[in-house]
Each structure stands twice: as structure tokens, then as C-alpha cells.
GROMACS .gro file of C-alpha atoms in nm:
model
  264
    1MET     CA    1   2.196  -8.352   1.501
    2ALA     CA    2   2.531  -8.167   1.498
    3GLN     CA    3   2.520  -8.078   1.144
    4GLN     CA    4   2.210  -7.887   1.157
    5ILE     CA    5   2.312  -7.680   1.452
    6PRO     CA    6   2.552  -7.400   1.194
    7SER     CA    7   2.226  -7.397   0.971
    8ASN     CA    8   1.977  -7.313   1.230
    9LEU     CA    9   2.272  -7.041   1.340
   10GLY     CA   10   2.262  -6.938   0.996
   11LEU     CA   11   1.914  -6.866   0.970
   12LEU     CA   12   1.891  -6.715   1.304
   13LEU     CA   13   2.159  -6.462   1.193
   14ILE     CA   14   1.965  -6.402   0.866
   15ILE     CA   15   1.629  -6.344   1.094
   16GLY     CA   16   1.796  -6.138   1.324
   17THR     CA   17   1.961  -5.906   1.039
   18LEU     CA   18   1.641  -5.874   0.890
   19ALA     CA   19   1.485  -5.757   1.179
   20MET     CA   20   1.741  -5.520   1.268
   21PHE     CA   21   1.723  -5.375   0.894
   22ILE     CA   22   1.351  -5.362   0.926
   23MET     CA   23   1.358  -5.175   1.248
   24ALA     CA   24   1.639  -4.956   1.157
   25LEU     CA   25   1.393  -4.894   0.845
   26SER     CA   26   1.102  -4.818   1.078
   27ILE     CA   27   1.319  -4.582   1.273
   28ILE     CA   28   1.433  -4.377   0.948
   29VAL     CA   29   1.112  -4.382   0.819
   30PHE     CA   30   0.920  -4.273   1.119
   31ALA     CA   31   1.186  -3.970   1.178
   32VAL     CA   32   1.158  -3.867   0.818
   33LEU     CA   33   0.747  -3.880   0.876
   34TYR     CA   34   0.822  -3.707   1.213
   35GLN     CA   35   1.038  -3.404   1.048
   36GLN     CA   36   0.773  -3.363   0.754
   37LYS     CA   37   0.505  -3.342   0.994
   38MET     CA   38   0.699  -3.089   1.217
   39ARG     CA   39   0.796  -2.914   0.893
   40ARG     CA   40   0.428  -2.870   0.808
   41LYS     CA   41   0.324  -2.764   1.127
   42LYS     CA   42   0.585  -2.497   1.077
   43GLN     CA   43   0.449  -2.368   0.747
   44GLU     CA   44   0.084  -2.396   0.869
   45MET     CA   45   0.201  -2.156   1.158
   46VAL     CA   46   0.412  -1.909   0.962
   47GLN     CA   47   0.134  -1.890   0.762
   48LEU     CA   48  -0.139  -1.836   1.032
   49GLU     CA   49   0.115  -1.582   1.153
   50LEU     CA   50   0.154  -1.389   0.823
   51ASN     CA   51  -0.261  -1.424   0.832
   52TYR     CA   52  -0.284  -1.266   1.137
   53LYS     CA   53  -0.053  -0.993   1.063
   54ASN     CA   54  -0.238  -0.925   0.727
   55GLU     CA   55  -0.554  -0.882   0.919
   56MET     CA   56  -0.403  -0.650   1.170
   57VAL     CA   57  -0.283  -0.432   0.880
   58GLN     CA   58  -0.596  -0.464   0.694
   59ALA     CA   59  -0.775  -0.351   1.012
   60THR     CA   60  -0.572  -0.079   1.077
   61LEU     CA   61  -0.572   0.044   0.723
   62ASP     CA   62  -0.969   0.021   0.750
   63ALA     CA   63  -0.982   0.197   1.078
   64LYS     CA   64  -0.752   0.480   0.924
   65GLU     CA   65  -0.978   0.497   0.648
   66ILE     CA   66  -1.324   0.526   0.867
   67GLU     CA   67  -1.141   0.794   1.069
   68GLN     CA   68  -0.996   0.994   0.771
   69ARG     CA   69  -1.352   0.988   0.633
   70ARG     CA   70  -1.537   1.111   0.948
   71ILE     CA   71  -1.275   1.421   0.978
   72ALA     CA   72  -1.309   1.470   0.580
   73ILE     CA   73  -1.703   1.485   0.625
   74GLU     CA   74  -1.657   1.710   0.953
   75LEU     CA   75  -1.427   1.946   0.762
   76HIS     CA   76  -1.667   1.964   0.482
   77ASP     CA   77  -2.027   1.982   0.656
   78ASP     CA   78  -1.924   2.176   0.960
   79ILE     CA   79  -1.597   2.375   0.936
   80GLY     CA   80  -1.686   2.434   0.565
   81SER     CA   81  -2.047   2.532   0.585
   82SER     CA   82  -1.913   2.806   0.895
   83LEU     CA   83  -1.669   2.945   0.714
   84THR     CA   84  -1.954   2.993   0.409
   85ALA     CA   85  -2.148   3.162   0.646
   86LEU     CA   86  -1.896   3.389   0.826
   87LYS     CA   87  -1.800   3.513   0.470
   88LEU     CA   88  -2.163   3.594   0.396
   89SER     CA   89  -2.192   3.807   0.754
   90PHE     CA   90  -1.940   4.028   0.622
   91VAL     CA   91  -2.215   4.201   0.413
   92SER     CA   92  -2.350   4.331   0.733
   93LEU     CA   93  -2.025   4.485   0.921
   94PRO     CA   94  -1.961   4.838   0.932
   95ILE     CA   95  -1.634   4.827   0.769
   96ASP     CA   96  -1.528   5.001   0.458
   97GLU     CA   97  -1.497   4.808   0.130
   98GLU     CA   98  -1.156   4.734   0.121
   99GLU     CA   99  -1.122   4.570   0.428
  100ARG     CA  100  -1.451   4.368   0.370
  101GLN     CA  101  -1.231   4.260   0.064
  102LEU     CA  102  -0.948   4.151   0.242
  103LEU     CA  103  -1.173   3.987   0.496
  104ASN     CA  104  -1.359   3.783   0.195
  105GLU     CA  105  -0.997   3.688   0.021
  106GLY     CA  106  -0.846   3.596   0.364
  107VAL     CA  107  -1.179   3.333   0.405
  108GLN     CA  108  -1.203   3.240   0.074
  109ILE     CA  109  -0.833   3.099   0.093
  110THR     CA  110  -0.928   2.925   0.409
  111ILE     CA  111  -1.227   2.748   0.249
  112GLY     CA  112  -0.999   2.640  -0.029
  113LYS     CA  113  -0.748   2.503   0.182
  114VAL     CA  114  -1.048   2.305   0.401
  115ARG     CA  115  -1.202   2.167   0.070
  116SER     CA  116  -0.837   2.062  -0.036
  117LEU     CA  117  -0.765   1.892   0.294
  118SER     CA  118  -1.084   1.743   0.287
  119ASN     CA  119  -1.046   1.605  -0.046
  120ARG     CA  120  -0.727   1.445   0.065
  121LEU     CA  121  -0.887   1.293   0.315
  122LEU     CA  122  -1.202   1.134   0.125
  123PRO     CA  123  -1.098   1.134  -0.270
  124SER     CA  124  -1.468   1.162  -0.366
  125VAL     CA  125  -1.347   1.182  -0.737
  126LEU     CA  126  -1.189   0.847  -0.663
  127GLU     CA  127  -1.535   0.709  -0.584
  128GLU     CA  128  -1.754   0.921  -0.803
  129LEU     CA  129  -1.518   0.863  -1.129
  130GLY     CA  130  -1.236   0.625  -1.091
  131LEU     CA  131  -0.869   0.611  -1.017
  132VAL     CA  132  -0.746   0.775  -1.349
  133PRO     CA  133  -0.969   1.097  -1.301
  134ALA     CA  134  -0.872   1.105  -0.907
  135VAL     CA  135  -0.505   1.095  -0.991
  136LYS     CA  136  -0.524   1.332  -1.264
  137SER     CA  137  -0.709   1.569  -0.970
  138LEU     CA  138  -0.469   1.525  -0.720
  139VAL     CA  139  -0.151   1.633  -0.945
  140ASN     CA  140  -0.335   1.936  -1.085
  141THR     CA  141  -0.408   2.034  -0.743
  142LEU     CA  142  -0.054   1.998  -0.614
  143ALA     CA  143   0.023   2.167  -0.920
  144GLN     CA  144  -0.174   2.492  -0.826
  145GLN     CA  145  -0.061   2.466  -0.454
  146ILE     CA  146   0.309   2.419  -0.538
  147PRO     CA  147   0.402   2.610  -0.851
  148ASN     CA  148   0.784   2.583  -0.792
  149VAL     CA  149   0.742   2.193  -0.880
  150HIS     CA  150   0.652   2.109  -1.241
  151PHE     CA  151   0.417   1.845  -1.262
  152SER     CA  152   0.350   1.648  -1.555
  153VAL     CA  153   0.048   1.357  -1.592
  154ILE     CA  154  -0.016   1.105  -1.893
  155ALA     CA  155  -0.297   0.871  -1.764
  156VAL     CA  156  -0.452   0.613  -1.974
  157ASN     CA  157  -0.766   0.437  -1.905
  158ASP     CA  158  -0.939   0.123  -2.062
  159PRO     CA  159  -1.312   0.167  -1.916
  160LYS     CA  160  -1.355  -0.155  -2.059
  161HIS     CA  161  -1.092  -0.350  -1.841
  162GLU     CA  162  -1.146  -0.197  -1.528
  163SER     CA  163  -1.071  -0.511  -1.317
  164GLN     CA  164  -0.970  -0.364  -0.960
  165THR     CA  165  -1.212  -0.329  -0.704
  166ARG     CA  166  -1.280  -0.007  -0.486
  167GLU     CA  167  -1.006  -0.151  -0.257
  168VAL     CA  168  -0.750  -0.183  -0.492
  169SER     CA  169  -0.815   0.172  -0.644
  170LEU     CA  170  -0.826   0.338  -0.309
  171ALA     CA  171  -0.479   0.160  -0.182
  172VAL     CA  172  -0.309   0.239  -0.526
  173TYR     CA  173  -0.407   0.607  -0.454
  174ARG     CA  174  -0.313   0.652  -0.110
  175ILE     CA  175   0.079   0.506  -0.209
  176LEU     CA  176   0.075   0.736  -0.465
  177GLN     CA  177  -0.041   1.044  -0.251
  178GLU     CA  178   0.269   0.887   0.011
  179LEU     CA  179   0.520   0.864  -0.273
  180ILE     CA  180   0.463   1.210  -0.412
  181ASN     CA  181   0.457   1.356  -0.031
  182ASN     CA  182   0.802   1.226   0.036
  183ILE     CA  183   0.951   1.370  -0.295
  184LEU     CA  184   0.796   1.703  -0.199
  185LYS     CA  185   0.915   1.677   0.142
  186TYR     CA  186   1.283   1.507   0.098
  187ALA     CA  187   1.399   1.490  -0.267
  188LYS     CA  188   1.414   1.885  -0.374
  189ALA     CA  189   1.258   1.749  -0.678
  190THR     CA  190   1.162   2.059  -0.941
  191VAL     CA  191   1.009   1.801  -1.172
  192ILE     CA  192   0.764   1.547  -1.103
  193GLN     CA  193   0.655   1.307  -1.405
  194LEU     CA  194   0.382   1.046  -1.343
  195THR     CA  195   0.249   0.801  -1.584
  196LEU     CA  196  -0.045   0.611  -1.518
  197GLU     CA  197  -0.191   0.310  -1.721
  198GLN     CA  198  -0.515   0.093  -1.672
  199ASN     CA  199  -0.594  -0.192  -1.867
  200GLU     CA  200  -0.706  -0.529  -1.874
  201ASP     CA  201  -0.330  -0.655  -1.753
  202GLY     CA  202  -0.392  -0.435  -1.422
  203ILE     CA  203  -0.235  -0.116  -1.330
  204GLN     CA  204   0.105   0.020  -1.381
  205ILE     CA  205   0.238   0.359  -1.252
  206THR     CA  206   0.556   0.503  -1.319
  207LEU     CA  207   0.659   0.807  -1.072
  208ILE     CA  208   1.030   1.020  -1.203
  209ASP     CA  209   1.164   1.284  -1.020
  210ASN     CA  210   1.458   1.479  -1.092
  211GLY     CA  211   1.572   1.489  -0.700
  212THR     CA  212   1.846   1.367  -0.475
  213GLY     CA  213   1.758   1.045  -0.537
  214PHE     CA  214   1.676   0.754  -0.267
  215VAL     CA  215   1.629   0.400  -0.267
  216PRO     CA  216   1.485   0.256   0.066
  217THR     CA  217   1.633  -0.011   0.205
  218LYS     CA  218   1.470  -0.267   0.457
  219GLU     CA  219   1.610  -0.112   0.771
  220ASP     CA  220   1.472   0.210   0.599
  221LYS     CA  221   1.107   0.086   0.602
  222LEU     CA  222   1.161  -0.070   0.978
  223LYS     CA  223   1.244   0.288   1.139
  224SER     CA  224   0.974   0.402   1.360
  225GLN     CA  225   1.001   0.732   1.190
  226SER     CA  226   0.949   0.588   0.848
  227LEU     CA  227   0.553   0.594   0.881
  228GLY     CA  228   0.508   0.679   0.493
  229LEU     CA  229   0.752   0.420   0.365
  230LYS     CA  230   0.578   0.169   0.632
  231ASN     CA  231   0.223   0.290   0.478
  232ILE     CA  232   0.305   0.228   0.167
  233GLU     CA  233   0.466  -0.145   0.233
  234SER     CA  234   0.165  -0.209   0.416
  235ARG     CA  235  -0.085  -0.120   0.106
  236SER     CA  236   0.107  -0.235  -0.142
  237GLN     CA  237   0.086  -0.556   0.071
  238GLN     CA  238  -0.296  -0.530   0.096
  239VAL     CA  239  -0.387  -0.537  -0.260
  240GLY     CA  240  -0.053  -0.747  -0.361
  241ALA     CA  241   0.105  -0.478  -0.576
  242GLN     CA  242   0.466  -0.442  -0.642
  243ILE     CA  243   0.678  -0.147  -0.617
  244ASP     CA  244   1.041  -0.088  -0.735
  245TYR     CA  245   1.279   0.164  -0.680
  246GLU     CA  246   1.558   0.269  -0.933
  247LEU     CA  247   1.800   0.571  -0.909
  248GLN     CA  248   1.797   0.802  -1.155
  249ASN     CA  249   2.057   1.072  -1.290
  250PRO     CA  250   1.948   1.263  -1.131
  251GLY     CA  251   1.652   1.162  -0.918
  252THR     CA  252   1.462   0.845  -0.854
  253LYS     CA  253   1.212   0.596  -1.053
  254VAL     CA  254   0.924   0.407  -0.881
  255THR     CA  255   0.752   0.179  -1.064
  256LEU     CA  256   0.410   0.029  -0.905
  257LEU     CA  257   0.264  -0.271  -1.077
  258TRP     CA  258  -0.080  -0.405  -0.979
  259LYS     CA  259  -0.218  -0.741  -1.191
  260PRO     CA  260  -0.555  -0.897  -1.114
  261LYS     CA  261  -0.562  -1.244  -0.949
  262THR     CA  262  -0.659  -1.507  -1.194
  263GLU     CA  263  -0.854  -1.746  -1.091
  264ILE     CA  264  -0.765  -2.138  -1.106
   0.00000   0.00000   0.00000
């Protein structure tokens, strides 16, 4: 009997050690699984927050487009018609021909400005003819309005491969508007070169100016006064476009690239 005690103790030690090992392994497995679960929860929360922000951005941009459309229609239908009627009424005014001519010219200039503003708010060419004709129209209008800046545009369109939706076309058009507006306001450029290519691979726009040169940082995009940069960033994220800035000597080169999503 005395000889069996050490053997039993050894067996108990082995069992106890095995039990502790299993317990320790269980704790480790539980900790790993818990960490994975918490990591998945965190990723889900981040994704939910990102989706919410994207939805808010989309809602804001949609509301802005609706309001711009409303204002553009009022400018065209109400104010434009009123100015045209005013111009026609000059015929019956008891004034000499020279004064009547000056009034006509003044009202005609105002009508032109109203039409230009209406078209910037609601690019009808974009909806009717597509992105490339709309961009050409935008650049031609700016070239007439700002004679001290030389604009050049090369636009290539493959109508067989117009893979973008109206949403993408509008976002790209608005981004381009904002980029050109920033150049005209801040860069002191005298030359703006635009190249646009649209084909089965997507849309690529290259915008080069000879101004002071500017590459926005993350801090620049977050500044409250940088509304233009925020709009560019929001619209590019909205449709999944990529924008790169590169300093030139002189000026800045901006490249916008949008590719259609490939279905899996």
C-alpha cells in the first residue's frame, strides 16, 4: 500500500497540471476571441459612422443641388423674362435713340449675366449633351468673361464608353468648377490648361495653371473658411474620385481620376 502513494500523487499532479493548462488555454482562447469580437465591433462602429457621414454629405449635396436648381429656374423664368419685357418696353419710352440704345445695351448685359449665373447653378448642357460638351461650354464662357486669362481645353470623348452616371458627371463638373474658381481667386494665373478624357477606363481631368502654386494640406481642408476645398473633398468622396495636387514651376497641376466600380 505504501508504494502506491507516490504513484497516485504523481497521477494527481499530472491531472492537476493538465487541468491548469486547459484552464489557462481556455482563458487565452477566450481573451483572443473576445479581442477579435471587440475588434469587429469597433470596425462595425467605424463603418457605421463612415456610412452616416457619407449619407450626411450626400444629403447636403443633394439639398444644395435642389436649391441651386430652384434658384436657376427662377433666374431664367422669372428675372430673365422680366428683363426681356423691360427691354421691349423701351420702344415706347419718350427718349432719344441714343439713350434707348444705352438702356438696351445695359439690360442686354444684365440678361447675359443672369443667363450665365443660371447656367452655373444648373448646367443644362450637362444634362442635355453630357460632360465633355458641358466642360467645353464652361471654359468658353469663362474665356469670354475673363479676357486677361488664356484658357485652353482639350476634351476627348468616347460615347461608346460613357460608363458614368448623371451623379458622377455632375460631381466631376462641380469639382472642376470649384478648382477653376480657386485658381481665378487665389493663384493669380494668366494661363489655365485643361485636358479631359472620357472612355471605358473612366474619366481623367488634368488642370494646369501658371499661378503661385498651392497644394492643400489636411489642415487646409479642415479650415472653416476653406469651403471650396471642402466641397471638392466631399464631392470626390461622394463618387469615389481621386484628386492629386502637384506643384509646378510655376503653378499647380491637379489631376482628377474617376474609375467605374468593377462588379465582382
